[in-house]
Short mmCIF file of C-alpha atoms in Angstrom, two decimals:
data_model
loop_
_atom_site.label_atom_id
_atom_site.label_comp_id
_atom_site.label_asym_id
_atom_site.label_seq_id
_atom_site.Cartn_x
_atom_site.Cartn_y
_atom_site.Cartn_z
CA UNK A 11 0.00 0.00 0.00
CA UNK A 12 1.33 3.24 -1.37
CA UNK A 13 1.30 6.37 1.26
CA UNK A 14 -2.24 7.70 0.77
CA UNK A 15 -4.70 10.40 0.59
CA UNK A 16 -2.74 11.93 4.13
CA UNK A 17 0.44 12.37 2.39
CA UNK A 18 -0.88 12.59 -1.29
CA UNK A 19 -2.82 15.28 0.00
CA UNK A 20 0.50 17.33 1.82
CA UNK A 21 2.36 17.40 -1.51
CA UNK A 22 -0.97 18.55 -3.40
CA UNK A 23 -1.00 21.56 -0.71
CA UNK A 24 2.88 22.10 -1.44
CA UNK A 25 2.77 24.40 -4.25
CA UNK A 26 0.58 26.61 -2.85
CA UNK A 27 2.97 26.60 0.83
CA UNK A 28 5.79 27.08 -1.26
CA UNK A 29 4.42 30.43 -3.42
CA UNK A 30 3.17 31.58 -0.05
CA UNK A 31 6.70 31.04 1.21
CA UNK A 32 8.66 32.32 -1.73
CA UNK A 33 6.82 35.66 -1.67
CA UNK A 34 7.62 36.25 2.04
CA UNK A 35 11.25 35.47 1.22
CA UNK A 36 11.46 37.95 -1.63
CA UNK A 37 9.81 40.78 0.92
CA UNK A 38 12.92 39.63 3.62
CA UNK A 39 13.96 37.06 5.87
CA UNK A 40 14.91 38.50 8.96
CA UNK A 41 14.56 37.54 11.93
CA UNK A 42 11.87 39.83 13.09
CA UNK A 43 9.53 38.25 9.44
CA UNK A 44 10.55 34.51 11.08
CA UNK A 45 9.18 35.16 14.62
CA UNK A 46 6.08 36.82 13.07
CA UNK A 47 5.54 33.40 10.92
CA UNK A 48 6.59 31.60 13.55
CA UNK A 49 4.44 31.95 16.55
CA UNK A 50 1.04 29.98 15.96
CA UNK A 51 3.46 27.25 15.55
CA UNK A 52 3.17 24.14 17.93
CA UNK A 53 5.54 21.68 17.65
CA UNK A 54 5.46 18.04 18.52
CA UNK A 55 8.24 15.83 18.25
CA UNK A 56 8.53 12.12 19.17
CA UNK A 57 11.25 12.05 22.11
CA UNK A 58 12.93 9.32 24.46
CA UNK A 59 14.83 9.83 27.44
CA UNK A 60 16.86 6.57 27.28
CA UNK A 61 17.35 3.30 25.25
CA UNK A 62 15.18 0.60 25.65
CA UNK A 63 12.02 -1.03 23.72
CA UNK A 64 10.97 1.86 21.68
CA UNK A 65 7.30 1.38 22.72
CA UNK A 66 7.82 1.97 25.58
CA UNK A 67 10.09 4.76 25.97
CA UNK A 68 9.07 6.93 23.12
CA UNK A 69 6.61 9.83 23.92
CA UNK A 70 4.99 12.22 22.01
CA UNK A 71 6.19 15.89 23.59
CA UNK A 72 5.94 19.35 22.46
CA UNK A 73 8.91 21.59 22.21
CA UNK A 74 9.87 25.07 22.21
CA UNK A 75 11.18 26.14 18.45
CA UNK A 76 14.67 28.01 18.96
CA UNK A 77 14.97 31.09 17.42
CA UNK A 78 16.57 31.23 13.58
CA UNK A 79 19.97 32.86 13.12
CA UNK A 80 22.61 33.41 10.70
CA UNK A 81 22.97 29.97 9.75
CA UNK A 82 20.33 28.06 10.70
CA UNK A 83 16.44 26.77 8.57
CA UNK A 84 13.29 26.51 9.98
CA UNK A 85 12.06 22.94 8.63
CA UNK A 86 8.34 21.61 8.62
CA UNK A 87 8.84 17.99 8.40
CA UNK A 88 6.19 16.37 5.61
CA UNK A 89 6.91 12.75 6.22
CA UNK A 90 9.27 10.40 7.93
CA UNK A 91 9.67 7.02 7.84
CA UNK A 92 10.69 4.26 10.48
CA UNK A 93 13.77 2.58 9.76
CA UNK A 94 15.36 -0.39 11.37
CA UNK A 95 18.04 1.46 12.16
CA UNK A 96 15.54 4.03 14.23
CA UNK A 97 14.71 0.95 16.30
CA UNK A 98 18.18 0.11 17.04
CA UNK A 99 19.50 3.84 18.01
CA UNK A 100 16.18 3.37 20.29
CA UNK A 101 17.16 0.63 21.68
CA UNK A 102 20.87 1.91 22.14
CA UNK A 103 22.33 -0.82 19.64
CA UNK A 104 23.52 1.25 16.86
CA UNK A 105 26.74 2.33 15.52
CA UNK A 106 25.83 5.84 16.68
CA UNK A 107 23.95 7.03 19.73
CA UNK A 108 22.63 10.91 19.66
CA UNK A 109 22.91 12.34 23.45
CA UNK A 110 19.58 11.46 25.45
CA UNK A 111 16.61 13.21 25.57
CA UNK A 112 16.62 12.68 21.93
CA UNK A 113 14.33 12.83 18.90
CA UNK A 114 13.87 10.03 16.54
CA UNK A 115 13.78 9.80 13.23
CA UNK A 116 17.37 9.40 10.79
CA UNK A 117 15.10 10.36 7.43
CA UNK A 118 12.83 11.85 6.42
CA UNK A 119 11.44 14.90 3.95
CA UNK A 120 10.77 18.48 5.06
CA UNK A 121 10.52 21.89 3.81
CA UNK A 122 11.98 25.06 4.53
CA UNK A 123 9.83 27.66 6.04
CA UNK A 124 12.43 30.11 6.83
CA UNK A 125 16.07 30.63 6.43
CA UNK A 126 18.93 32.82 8.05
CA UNK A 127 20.63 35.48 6.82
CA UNK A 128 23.82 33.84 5.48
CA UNK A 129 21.89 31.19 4.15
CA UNK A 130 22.81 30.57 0.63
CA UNK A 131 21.99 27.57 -1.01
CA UNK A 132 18.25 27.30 0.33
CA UNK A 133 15.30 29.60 0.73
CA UNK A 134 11.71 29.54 1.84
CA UNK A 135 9.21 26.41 0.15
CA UNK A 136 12.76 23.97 -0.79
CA UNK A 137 12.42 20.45 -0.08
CA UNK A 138 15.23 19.22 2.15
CA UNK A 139 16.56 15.67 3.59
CA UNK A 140 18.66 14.60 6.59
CA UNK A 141 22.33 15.20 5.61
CA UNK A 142 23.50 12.51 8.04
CA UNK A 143 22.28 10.29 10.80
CA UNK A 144 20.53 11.65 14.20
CA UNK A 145 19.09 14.42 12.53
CA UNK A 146 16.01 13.78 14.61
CA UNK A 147 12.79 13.63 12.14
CA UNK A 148 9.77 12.61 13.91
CA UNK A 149 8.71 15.64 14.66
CA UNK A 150 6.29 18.40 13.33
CA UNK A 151 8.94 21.36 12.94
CA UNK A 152 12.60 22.01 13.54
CA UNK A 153 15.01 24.74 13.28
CA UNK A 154 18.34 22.84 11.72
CA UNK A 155 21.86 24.24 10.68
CA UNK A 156 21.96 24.48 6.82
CA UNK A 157 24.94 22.15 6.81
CA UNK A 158 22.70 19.57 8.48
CA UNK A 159 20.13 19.24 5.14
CA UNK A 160 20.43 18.44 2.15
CA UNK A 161 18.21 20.16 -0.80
CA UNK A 162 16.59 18.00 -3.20
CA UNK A 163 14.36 18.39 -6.15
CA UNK A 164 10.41 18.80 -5.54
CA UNK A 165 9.58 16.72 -8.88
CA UNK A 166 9.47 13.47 -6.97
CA UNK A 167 7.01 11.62 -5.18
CA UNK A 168 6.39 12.83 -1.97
CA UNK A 169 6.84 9.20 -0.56
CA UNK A 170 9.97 8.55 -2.37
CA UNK A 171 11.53 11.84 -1.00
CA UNK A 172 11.17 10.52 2.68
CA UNK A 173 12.69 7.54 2.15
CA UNK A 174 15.68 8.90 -0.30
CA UNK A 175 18.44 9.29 1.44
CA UNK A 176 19.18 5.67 3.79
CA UNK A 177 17.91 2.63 1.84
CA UNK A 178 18.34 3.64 -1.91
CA UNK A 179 21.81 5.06 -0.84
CA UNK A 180 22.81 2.35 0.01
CA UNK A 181 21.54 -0.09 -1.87
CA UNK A 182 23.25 2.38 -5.15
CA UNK A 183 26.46 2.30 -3.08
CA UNK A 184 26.67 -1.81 -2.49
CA UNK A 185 26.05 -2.51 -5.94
CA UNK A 186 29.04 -0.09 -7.66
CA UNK A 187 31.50 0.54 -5.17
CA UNK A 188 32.81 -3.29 -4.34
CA UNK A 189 32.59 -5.25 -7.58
CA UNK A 190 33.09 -3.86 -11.18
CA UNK A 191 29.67 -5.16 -12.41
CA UNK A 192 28.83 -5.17 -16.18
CA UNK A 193 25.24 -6.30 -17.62
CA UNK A 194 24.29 -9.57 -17.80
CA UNK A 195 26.72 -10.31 -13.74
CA UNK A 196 24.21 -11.01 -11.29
CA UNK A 197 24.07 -10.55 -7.62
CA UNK A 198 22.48 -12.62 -4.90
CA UNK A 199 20.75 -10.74 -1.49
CA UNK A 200 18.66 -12.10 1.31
CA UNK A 201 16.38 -9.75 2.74
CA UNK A 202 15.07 -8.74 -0.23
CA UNK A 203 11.96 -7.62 0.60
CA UNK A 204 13.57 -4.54 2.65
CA UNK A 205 13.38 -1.32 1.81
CA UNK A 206 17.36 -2.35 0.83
CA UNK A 207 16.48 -5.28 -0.87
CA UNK A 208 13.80 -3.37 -2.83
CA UNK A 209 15.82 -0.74 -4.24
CA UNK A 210 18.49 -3.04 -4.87
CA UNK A 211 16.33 -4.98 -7.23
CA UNK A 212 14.71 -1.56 -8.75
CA UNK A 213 18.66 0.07 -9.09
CA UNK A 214 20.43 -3.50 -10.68
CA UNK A 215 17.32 -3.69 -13.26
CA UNK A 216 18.42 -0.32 -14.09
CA UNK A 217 22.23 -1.05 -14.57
CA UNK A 218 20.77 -4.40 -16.64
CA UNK A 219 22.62 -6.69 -13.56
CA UNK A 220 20.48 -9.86 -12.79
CA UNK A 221 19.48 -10.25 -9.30
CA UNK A 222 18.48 -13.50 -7.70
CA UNK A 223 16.35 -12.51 -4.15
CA UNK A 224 16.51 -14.38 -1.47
CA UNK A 225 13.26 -14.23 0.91
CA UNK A 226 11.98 -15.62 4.35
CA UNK A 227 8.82 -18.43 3.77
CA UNK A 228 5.56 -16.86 4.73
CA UNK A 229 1.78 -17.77 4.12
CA UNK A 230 1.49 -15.03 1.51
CA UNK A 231 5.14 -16.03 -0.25
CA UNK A 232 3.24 -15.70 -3.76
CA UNK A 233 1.80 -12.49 -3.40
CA UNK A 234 5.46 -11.19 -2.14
CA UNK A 235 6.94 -13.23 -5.06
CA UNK A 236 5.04 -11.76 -7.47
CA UNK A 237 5.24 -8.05 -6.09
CA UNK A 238 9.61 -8.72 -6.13
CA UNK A 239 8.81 -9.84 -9.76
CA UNK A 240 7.39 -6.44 -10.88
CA UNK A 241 9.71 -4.33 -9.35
CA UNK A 242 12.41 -6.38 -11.72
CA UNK A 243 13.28 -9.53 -9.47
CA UNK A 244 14.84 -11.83 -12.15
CA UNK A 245 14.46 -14.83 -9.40
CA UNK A 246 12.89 -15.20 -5.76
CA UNK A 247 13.80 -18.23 -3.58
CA UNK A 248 12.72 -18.67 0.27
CA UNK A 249 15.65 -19.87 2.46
CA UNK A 250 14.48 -22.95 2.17
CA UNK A 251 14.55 -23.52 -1.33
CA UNK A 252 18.17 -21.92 -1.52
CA UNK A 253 19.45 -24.97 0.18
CA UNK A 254 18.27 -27.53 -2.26
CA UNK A 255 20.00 -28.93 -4.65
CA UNK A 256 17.49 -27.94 -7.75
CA UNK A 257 18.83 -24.37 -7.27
CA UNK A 258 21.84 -24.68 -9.24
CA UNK A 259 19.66 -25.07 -12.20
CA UNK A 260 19.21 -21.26 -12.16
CA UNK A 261 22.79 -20.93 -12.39
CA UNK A 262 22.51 -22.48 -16.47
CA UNK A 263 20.74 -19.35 -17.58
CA UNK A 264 22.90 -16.90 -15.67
CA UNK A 265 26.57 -16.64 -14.28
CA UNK A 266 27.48 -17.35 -11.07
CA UNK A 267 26.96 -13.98 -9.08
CA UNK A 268 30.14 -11.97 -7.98
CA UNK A 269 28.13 -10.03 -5.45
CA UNK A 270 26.10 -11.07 -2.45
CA UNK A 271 24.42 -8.56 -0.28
CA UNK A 272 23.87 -9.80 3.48
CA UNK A 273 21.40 -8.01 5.96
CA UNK A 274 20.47 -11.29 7.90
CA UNK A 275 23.68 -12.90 9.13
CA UNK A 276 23.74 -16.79 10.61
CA UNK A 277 22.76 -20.07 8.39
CA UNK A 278 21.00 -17.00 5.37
CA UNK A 279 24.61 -15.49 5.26
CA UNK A 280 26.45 -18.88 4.51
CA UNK A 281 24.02 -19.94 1.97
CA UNK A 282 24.66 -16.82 -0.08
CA UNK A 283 28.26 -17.22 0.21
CA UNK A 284 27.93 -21.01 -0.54
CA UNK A 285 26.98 -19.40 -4.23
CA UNK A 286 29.38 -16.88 -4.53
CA UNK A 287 31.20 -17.25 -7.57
CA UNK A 288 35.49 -17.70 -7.05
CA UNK A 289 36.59 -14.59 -5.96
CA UNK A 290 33.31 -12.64 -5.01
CA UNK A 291 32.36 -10.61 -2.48
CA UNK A 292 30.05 -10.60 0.51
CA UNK A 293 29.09 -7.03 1.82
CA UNK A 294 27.02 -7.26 5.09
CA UNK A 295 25.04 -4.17 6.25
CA UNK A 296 22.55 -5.73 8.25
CA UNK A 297 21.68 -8.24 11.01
CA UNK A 298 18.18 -9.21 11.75
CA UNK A 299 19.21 -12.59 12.77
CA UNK A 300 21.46 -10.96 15.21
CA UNK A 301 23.67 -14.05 14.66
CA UNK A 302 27.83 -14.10 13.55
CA UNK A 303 28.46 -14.29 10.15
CA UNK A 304 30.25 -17.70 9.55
CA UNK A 305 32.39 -18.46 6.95
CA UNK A 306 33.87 -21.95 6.09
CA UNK A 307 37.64 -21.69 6.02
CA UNK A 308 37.55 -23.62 2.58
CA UNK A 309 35.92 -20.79 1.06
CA UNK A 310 38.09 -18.87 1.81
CA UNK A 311 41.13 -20.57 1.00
CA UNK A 312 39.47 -22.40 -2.18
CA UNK A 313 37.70 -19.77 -3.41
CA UNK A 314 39.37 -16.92 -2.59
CA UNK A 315 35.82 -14.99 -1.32
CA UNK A 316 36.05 -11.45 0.32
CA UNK A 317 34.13 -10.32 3.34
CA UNK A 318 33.10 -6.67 3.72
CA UNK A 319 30.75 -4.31 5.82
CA UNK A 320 28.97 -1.51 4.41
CA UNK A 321 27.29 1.20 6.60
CA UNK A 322 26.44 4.57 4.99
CA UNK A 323 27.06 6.90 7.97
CA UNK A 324 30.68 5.75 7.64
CA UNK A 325 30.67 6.30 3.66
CA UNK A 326 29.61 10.17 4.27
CA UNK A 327 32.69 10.31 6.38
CA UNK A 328 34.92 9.34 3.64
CA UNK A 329 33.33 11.00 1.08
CA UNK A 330 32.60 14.70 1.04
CA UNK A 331 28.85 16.17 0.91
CA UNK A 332 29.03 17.39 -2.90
CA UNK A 333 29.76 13.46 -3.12
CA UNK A 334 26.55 12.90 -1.12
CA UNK A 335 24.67 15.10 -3.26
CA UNK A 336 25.84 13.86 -6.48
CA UNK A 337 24.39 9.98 -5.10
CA UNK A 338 21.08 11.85 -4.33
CA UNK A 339 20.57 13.44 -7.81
CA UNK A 340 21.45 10.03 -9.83
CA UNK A 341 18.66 8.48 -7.49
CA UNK A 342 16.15 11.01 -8.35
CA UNK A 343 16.81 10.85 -12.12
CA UNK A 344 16.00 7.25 -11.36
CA UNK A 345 12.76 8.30 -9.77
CA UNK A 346 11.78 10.22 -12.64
CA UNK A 347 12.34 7.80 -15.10
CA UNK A 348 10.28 5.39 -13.31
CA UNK A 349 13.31 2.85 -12.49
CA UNK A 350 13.33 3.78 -8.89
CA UNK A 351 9.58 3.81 -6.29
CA UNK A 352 9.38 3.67 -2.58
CA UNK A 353 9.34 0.65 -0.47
CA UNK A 354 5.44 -0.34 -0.39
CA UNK A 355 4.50 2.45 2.69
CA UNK A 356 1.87 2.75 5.56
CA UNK A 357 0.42 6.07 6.37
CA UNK A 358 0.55 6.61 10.35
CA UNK A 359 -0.21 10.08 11.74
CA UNK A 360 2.50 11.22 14.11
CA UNK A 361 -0.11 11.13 17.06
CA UNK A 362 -0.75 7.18 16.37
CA UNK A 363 3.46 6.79 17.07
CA UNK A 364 2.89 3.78 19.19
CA UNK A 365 0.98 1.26 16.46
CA UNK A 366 3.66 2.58 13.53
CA UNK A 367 6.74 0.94 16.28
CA UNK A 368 5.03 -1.68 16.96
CA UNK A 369 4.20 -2.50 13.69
CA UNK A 370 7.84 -1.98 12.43
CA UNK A 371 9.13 -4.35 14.42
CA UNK A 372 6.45 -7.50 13.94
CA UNK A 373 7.94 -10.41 11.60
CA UNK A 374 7.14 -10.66 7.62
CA UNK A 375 5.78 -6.91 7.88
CA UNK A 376 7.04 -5.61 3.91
CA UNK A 377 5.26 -2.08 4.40
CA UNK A 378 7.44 0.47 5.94
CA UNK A 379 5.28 2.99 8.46
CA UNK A 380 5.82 6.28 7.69
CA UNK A 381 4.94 8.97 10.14
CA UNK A 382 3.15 11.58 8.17
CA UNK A 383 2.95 15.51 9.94
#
């Protein structure tokens, strides 16, 4: 289920916002116009005081909106999805850990209602986007530092703004930076019905790579096959079926792959590298199994397979944010030529918080919440 009337509804009223917006900036943007704008504003943000089952310690506060200055943007968030890795910073088992009380959210779309005065590079109705992790998105409205957003074009759905800048990223990322693919190569992923594992199948299609999707059994396993199918799944195999024998037949129409994407970790991650073909590679950015990734030292030695980690907050790092932006414009030209949709999406209002978590987190859930504002 596509985000719906809610959200459809926010970007119809965007136009509109934004000529409203761009007229006040072209009268001035100081800091006497913002406050003015400003003050019916209530803002309500979703907030926990320390780690533990987000269910339980997430809570819907309001919160005072700090005055804009030189450098800062006054953001009205649109939409904001949940992530797994929202869950995990929640639960204080992430890579990185904002200081507590803290507002969650690492994505998510917004647009700018005000700027400073040595703001450059955005202005008043722009679309903007988390430029890193810990941004804090679940919220209504936010005054950020312009070298905290990203701008991004406004000719994209409004869904597949929201969830732009995690799971395509690094799905893109995965797929050119560790092997040098050409068309026809295929690569192997469990997970694949992830907002990852989605985009990977949408962004390989694209580069003509074949992609052979590995998937959890489930009672509605056709239904999920068949959705995998249209965004461009070339093949879709349950764990199960990955372990028989019969599988290698799949491997006379199509080399063996050189790339296998892991987000699941335990007996899932040996079977893909059980297929690897001599010399391949193994990226893991994930583990839902929350078991070790175990190699056998004969594939190793024999076969001369790599093992390598992927996280995107670390990629940023090592790459500079005209790099970042560059990897967010390729993904929207995707998006407008149709090779690239959002993860199938759940509308939650931000006020119904608690049924979104909970929902993220159940088993053989392929809709990703997103909290809408």
């Amino acid at each position: 289920m596509l985000v719906s009337q809610r959200v459809t509804g926010a970007r119809s009223r965007a136009p509109q916002l934004a000529g409203l917006l761009e007229a006040w900036y072209r009268h001035g943007r100081t800091t006497s116009s913002y406050s003015a704008l400003s003050e019916p504003s209530r803002v309500r943000a979703l907030v926990y005081g320390n780690h533990g089952d987000p269910a339980k310690v997430v809570q819907l506060k309001n919160l005072e909106l700090t005055a804009v200055e030189g450098s800062d943007v006054h953001v009205r968030m649109l939409a904001a999805p949940i992530n797994p890795s929202d869950i995990n910073m929640i639960q204080g088992n992430y890579g990185l850990l904002p200081k507590l009380p803290a507002v969650g959210g690492n994505e998510g779309v917004g647009q700018v209602i005000a700027v400073g005065s040595s703001v450059s590079a955005l202005k008043p109705g722009d679309w903007v986007i988390p430029a890193n992790a810990g941004l804090g998105t679940w919220r209504t409205e936010a005054v950020f530092s312009e070298e905290a957003l990203i701008g991004i074009p406004k000719d994209i759905p409004l869904q597949s703004a929201a969830t732009l800048g995690v799971n395509p990223c690094t799905a893109y990322r995965m797929l050119v930076d560790f092997e040098q693919l050409q068309p026809g190569d295929s690569v192997i992923q469990n997970a694949s019905n992830s907002g990852v594992g989605q985009a990977v199948i949408q962004i390989a299609s694209a580069l003509r790579l074949k992609t052979i999707n590995v998937v959890r059994d489930r009672p509605d396993i056709k239904k999920l096959t068949d959705r995998l199918k249209d965004l461009g799944a070339d093949y879709v195999l349950t764990e199960e079926e990955l372990r028989m024998p019969e599988t290698k037949t799949i491997f006379k129409d199509l080399p063996l792959p050189r790339l296998a994407l892991n987000c699941v970790g335990g007996k899932s991650s040996t079977e893909l590298l059980r297929h690897l073909a001599p010399g391949g590679t193994m990226v893991t950015y994930g583990g839902m199994a929350k078991q070790p990734v175990t190699a056998s030292v004969s594939l190793l030695i024999f076969k001369d397979l790599k093992l390598r980690g992927f996280w995107l907050s670390q990629w940023k790092k090592n790459h500079s944010p005209d790099e970042f932006k560059e990897l967010i414009l390729t993904l929207c030209n995707l998006i407008r030529q149709g090779r690239l949709t959002a993860p199938s999406c759940s509308e939650v209002p931000l006020q119904g918080y608690q049924q979104a978590l909970e929902a993220s987190m159940k088993p053989f859930v392929s809709s990703k919440q997103i909290l809408t504002m």
